[in-house]
Coordinates of C-alpha atoms in Angstrom, one line a residue:
M257 CA 0.0 0.0 0.0
Q258 CA 1.3 3.4 -0.9
P259 CA 1.7 5.9 2.0
S260 CA -0.5 8.9 1.8
I261 CA -0.5 12.4 3.2
V262 CA -3.8 14.1 4.1
L263 CA -4.1 17.8 4.7
C264 CA -7.2 19.0 6.5
S265 CA -8.2 21.8 8.9
Q266 CA -9.0 21.0 12.5
V267 CA -8.6 22.6 15.9
M268 CA -5.4 22.0 17.9
L269 CA -5.8 19.1 20.4
A270 CA -5.0 19.8 24.0
L271 CA -2.9 17.4 25.9
E272 CA -4.7 15.8 28.8
G273 CA -3.5 17.2 32.1
V274 CA -0.9 19.6 30.5
G275 CA -2.9 21.7 28.0
V276 CA -1.6 22.9 24.6
R277 CA 2.2 22.9 24.6
S278 CA 3.8 26.2 23.8
V279 CA 6.8 26.6 21.6
R280 CA 9.1 29.3 23.1
A281 CA 12.5 30.4 24.0
L282 CA 13.3 30.6 27.8
A283 CA 15.4 33.3 29.3
T284 CA 16.3 30.9 32.2
L285 CA 15.2 27.5 33.4
D286 CA 13.1 29.3 36.0
E287 CA 10.5 29.6 33.2
V288 CA 9.9 25.9 32.7
E289 CA 6.4 24.5 32.8
L290 CA 4.9 21.0 33.1
G291 CA 5.3 19.0 29.9
D292 CA 8.3 21.1 28.7
H293 CA 11.1 19.4 26.8
V294 CA 14.0 21.9 26.8
C295 CA 17.1 22.0 24.6
W296 CA 19.8 23.7 26.8
R297 CA 22.9 24.7 24.9
V298 CA 25.8 25.0 27.3
D299 CA 29.0 26.8 26.3
P300 CA 32.2 25.6 28.0
G301 CA 32.5 28.7 30.2
D302 CA 29.0 28.5 31.5
A303 CA 29.6 25.5 33.9
F304 CA 25.9 24.7 33.8
A305 CA 24.9 27.9 35.5
G306 CA 21.2 27.7 36.3
A307 CA 21.2 24.0 37.1
G308 CA 21.1 24.7 40.8
S309 CA 18.0 26.9 40.8
Y310 CA 16.3 24.4 38.4
V311 CA 16.9 21.6 40.9
A312 CA 15.9 23.8 43.9
D313 CA 12.6 24.7 42.3
G314 CA 11.7 21.0 42.5
A315 CA 11.2 21.4 46.2
L316 CA 9.4 24.7 45.7
Y317 CA 6.8 23.2 43.3
G318 CA 6.6 19.7 44.7
D319 CA 8.4 17.9 41.9
K320 CA 10.7 14.9 42.3
V321 CA 14.1 15.8 40.8
V322 CA 15.8 13.1 38.7
V323 CA 19.4 13.9 37.7
I324 CA 21.0 11.8 35.0
G325 CA 24.8 11.7 35.1
S326 CA 27.3 12.4 37.8
L327 CA 26.9 15.4 40.0
G328 CA 30.1 16.9 38.6
T329 CA 28.7 16.6 35.1
V330 CA 25.6 18.7 35.8
A331 CA 27.3 21.0 38.3
V332 CA 24.8 20.4 41.1
R333 CA 26.3 19.9 44.6
R334 CA 25.0 17.0 46.5
D335 CA 24.3 19.1 49.6
R336 CA 22.1 21.3 47.5
L337 CA 19.9 18.6 46.2
P338 CA 16.5 18.0 47.8
T339 CA 16.6 14.9 50.0
T340 CA 14.0 13.2 47.7
S341 CA 16.2 13.6 44.6
V342 CA 17.3 10.6 42.6
I343 CA 20.7 10.5 40.8
L344 CA 20.9 8.0 37.9
D345 CA 24.5 7.5 36.8
L346 CA 23.6 5.3 33.9
P347 CA 26.4 3.4 32.2
D348 CA 25.3 4.6 28.7
R349 CA 23.6 7.9 28.8
A350 CA 23.3 7.8 25.0
D351 CA 20.9 4.9 25.2
T352 CA 17.6 6.7 25.4
D353 CA 15.6 3.5 25.9
V354 CA 17.5 2.7 29.1
M355 CA 17.2 6.2 30.3
L356 CA 13.5 6.4 29.6
A357 CA 12.8 3.1 31.4
A358 CA 14.6 4.4 34.5
V359 CA 12.8 7.8 34.4
R360 CA 9.4 6.1 33.9
R361 CA 10.1 4.0 37.0
E362 CA 10.9 7.2 39.0
T363 CA 7.8 8.9 37.5
R364 CA 5.5 6.0 38.8
A365 CA 7.2 6.2 42.2
A366 CA 6.7 10.0 42.3
V367 CA 3.0 9.5 41.7
R368 CA 2.8 7.1 44.6
E369 CA 4.9 9.4 46.8
G370 CA 2.6 12.4 46.2
F371 CA 4.8 14.6 44.0
R372 CA 3.3 16.9 41.4
S373 CA 5.5 15.5 38.7
V374 CA 9.2 14.8 38.0
R375 CA 11.7 17.3 36.7
V376 CA 14.6 15.6 34.8
L377 CA 18.0 17.1 34.2
A378 CA 20.1 15.1 31.8
E379 CA 23.3 15.8 29.9
R380 CA 23.0 14.3 26.4
I381 CA 26.1 12.6 25.2
P382 CA 27.1 12.0 21.6
V383 CA 27.4 8.3 20.7
T384 CA 30.9 7.0 20.2
A385 CA 30.2 6.0 16.6
P386 CA 28.2 8.9 15.1
G387 CA 24.8 7.8 14.0
D388 CA 22.7 9.4 11.3
A389 CA 20.4 12.4 12.0
E390 CA 17.3 10.3 11.9
E391 CA 18.5 8.0 14.7
L392 CA 19.5 11.0 16.9
L393 CA 16.1 12.7 16.3
A394 CA 14.3 9.5 17.0
R395 CA 15.8 9.5 20.5
E396 CA 14.8 13.1 21.2
L397 CA 11.3 12.5 19.9
K398 CA 10.9 9.7 22.4
L399 CA 11.9 12.0 25.2
D400 CA 9.5 14.7 23.9
E401 CA 6.6 12.2 23.7
F402 CA 7.4 11.1 27.3
A403 CA 7.3 14.8 28.5
A404 CA 4.0 15.4 26.7
E405 CA 2.2 12.3 27.9
S406 CA 3.5 12.4 31.5
G407 CA 3.6 16.1 32.2
A408 CA 7.2 15.7 33.3
I409 CA 9.7 18.5 32.8
V410 CA 12.7 17.3 30.8
V411 CA 15.8 19.5 30.4
C412 CA 18.4 18.1 28.0
A413 CA 21.8 19.8 28.4
F414 CA 24.1 19.8 25.4
R415 CA 27.8 20.9 25.8
T416 CA 28.3 22.9 22.6
A417 CA 32.0 21.9 22.5
Q418 CA 31.0 18.2 22.1
W419 CA 28.5 18.6 19.3
E420 CA 28.7 19.7 15.7
A421 CA 26.9 23.0 15.2
S422 CA 24.7 21.5 12.4
T423 CA 23.8 18.5 14.6
L424 CA 22.7 20.8 17.4
E425 CA 20.5 22.7 15.0
H426 CA 18.8 19.4 14.1
V427 CA 18.4 18.5 17.8
A428 CA 16.9 21.9 18.6
C429 CA 14.2 21.4 16.0
V430 CA 12.7 18.5 18.0
H431 CA 12.6 20.4 21.4
P432 CA 9.6 22.8 21.7
Q433 CA 11.6 24.9 24.2
E434 CA 15.2 26.1 24.1
T435 CA 17.4 28.1 26.4
G436 CA 21.1 28.9 26.9
N437 CA 23.6 30.1 24.3
R438 CA 22.3 29.4 20.8
A439 CA 22.5 30.4 17.2
A440 CA 19.4 31.8 15.4
R441 CA 16.2 30.1 16.4
P442 CA 15.5 27.0 14.3
A443 CA 13.2 27.7 11.3
F444 CA 10.8 25.0 12.5
R445 CA 10.1 22.9 15.6
M446 CA 8.4 19.5 15.8
F447 CA 6.9 18.3 19.1
S448 CA 4.5 15.7 20.5
T449 CA 0.8 16.7 20.7
G450 CA -0.5 13.3 21.7
T451 CA -0.2 9.6 20.7
D452 CA 1.4 9.4 17.2
S453 CA 0.6 13.1 16.7
W454 CA 3.2 15.8 16.2
G455 CA 2.9 19.6 15.9
V456 CA 5.0 21.6 13.5
D457 CA 5.7 25.2 14.1
G458 CA 7.4 27.8 12.0
V459 CA 8.8 27.7 8.4
V460 CA 9.9 24.6 6.6
D461 CA 12.2 25.7 3.8
S462 CA 15.3 24.6 1.9
E463 CA 17.6 25.5 4.8
C464 CA 15.9 23.0 7.2
A465 CA 14.4 20.5 4.7
T466 CA 17.0 17.9 5.6
A467 CA 16.3 18.2 9.3
F468 CA 12.5 18.1 8.7
N469 CA 12.8 15.0 6.6
A470 CA 14.9 13.3 9.3
A471 CA 12.4 14.3 12.0
V472 CA 9.4 13.0 10.1
R473 CA 11.2 9.8 9.2
A474 CA 12.0 9.3 12.9
A475 CA 8.4 9.8 13.8
T476 CA 7.2 7.2 11.3
R477 CA 9.5 4.5 12.6
R478 CA 7.2 3.1 15.3
T479 CA 3.7 3.4 13.9
P480 CA 2.0 3.0 10.5
T481 CA 0.0 6.2 10.9
V482 CA 1.5 9.6 12.0
K483 CA -0.4 12.8 12.4
L484 CA 1.2 16.2 11.8
R485 CA -0.4 19.4 12.9
F486 CA 0.3 22.3 10.6
D487 CA -1.7 25.0 12.4
A488 CA 1.4 27.0 13.2
V489 CA 3.3 26.4 9.9
E490 CA 3.7 29.8 8.3
M491 CA 5.1 28.5 5.0
I492 CA 6.5 25.4 3.4
D493 CA 8.5 25.7 0.2
A494 CA 9.2 23.2 -2.6
A495 CA 12.2 21.7 -0.7
G496 CA 10.1 21.3 2.4
M497 CA 7.2 19.7 0.5
H498 CA 9.6 17.3 -1.2
A499 CA 11.1 16.4 2.2
L500 CA 7.6 15.5 3.5
V501 CA 6.7 13.4 0.5
D502 CA 10.1 11.6 0.6
A503 CA 9.6 10.9 4.3
A504 CA 6.2 9.4 3.7
R505 CA 7.6 7.1 1.0
H506 CA 10.6 6.1 3.0
L507 CA 9.0 3.2 4.7
P508 CA 6.2 1.0 3.2
E509 CA 2.8 0.8 4.7
R510 CA 3.1 4.2 6.3
R511 CA 0.4 6.9 6.4
I512 CA 1.0 10.6 7.3
V513 CA -2.0 12.7 8.1
V514 CA -1.3 16.5 8.0
E515 CA -4.0 18.7 9.7
G516 CA -4.5 22.4 10.0
A517 CA -2.7 23.6 6.9
N518 CA -3.4 27.3 6.1
E519 CA -4.5 28.6 2.7
I520 CA -0.9 29.6 1.8
V521 CA 0.4 26.2 2.5
R522 CA -2.5 24.6 0.5
L523 CA -1.8 27.0 -2.4
C524 CA 1.9 26.2 -2.5
W525 CA 1.1 22.5 -2.4
D526 CA -1.2 22.9 -5.5
L527 CA 1.3 25.1 -7.3
A528 CA 4.1 22.6 -6.7
G529 CA 2.1 20.0 -8.6
Y530 CA 1.6 17.6 -5.7
A531 CA -2.2 17.6 -6.1
T532 CA -2.1 14.8 -8.7
A533 CA -3.2 11.2 -8.8
D534 CA 0.4 9.9 -8.9
V535 CA 1.5 11.8 -5.7
P536 CA 0.5 10.2 -2.4
V537 CA -1.2 13.4 -1.2
V538 CA -4.9 14.0 -0.5
I539 CA -6.1 17.4 0.5
A540 CA -9.3 17.0 2.5
A541 CA -12.1 19.6 2.3

């Protein structure tokens, strides 16, 4: 069966218990909210300034703090951690599945213990053998889905000296929030809006088409049907549309449903020649 992409207009779905997730830049980690998944770019000279207040706010708001990595890595002194905090010094912090399993256990425990939620602070480490962009983004999308479904606050810290600048730009695109030292804001962001549903915000053009293609491919890995919300997409150019179609065709038996496209996006889609029988695209009324 050939994959298809459906564009239709609907209202944005609200996430149960968290509300509609907002795409925004944070001046500091004091501005985090439930369900946030933050890309924190840390320059070498910053020494993770702000980690201490983020952790201390756990006690203030009734959140259980989960620190992933050694205390020296995240620059949080043990004597400043709330007594209920958990430190997970995992052997392989690049393994997102292992990390998520551990964090989910702590989340279930937090519910039993009466906490509002969990607030996670994790330094993200590049894998020894560099993987492709799709694999990297698949890991981050898993974390974003967890934050959305659980209401947890997840802050991913990236030491800029350890990552290629282009790789960090790809990574930032799949975090709805960002803070710290950074280049220009990513042209688009893709984030979880529910089970197998992802919101897209901003502009999808030739400069970010490769990142968009990798993000959509990553999202289609685990399910035959993926929904994309285009309510906040201002524009998608020819390269962006090609990236979307290519991602839909990447794996067999996949279906991508795109909702909420505005009139400009619809017009561009028609003018690009995708509204034909031989293109796996259906524009619903």
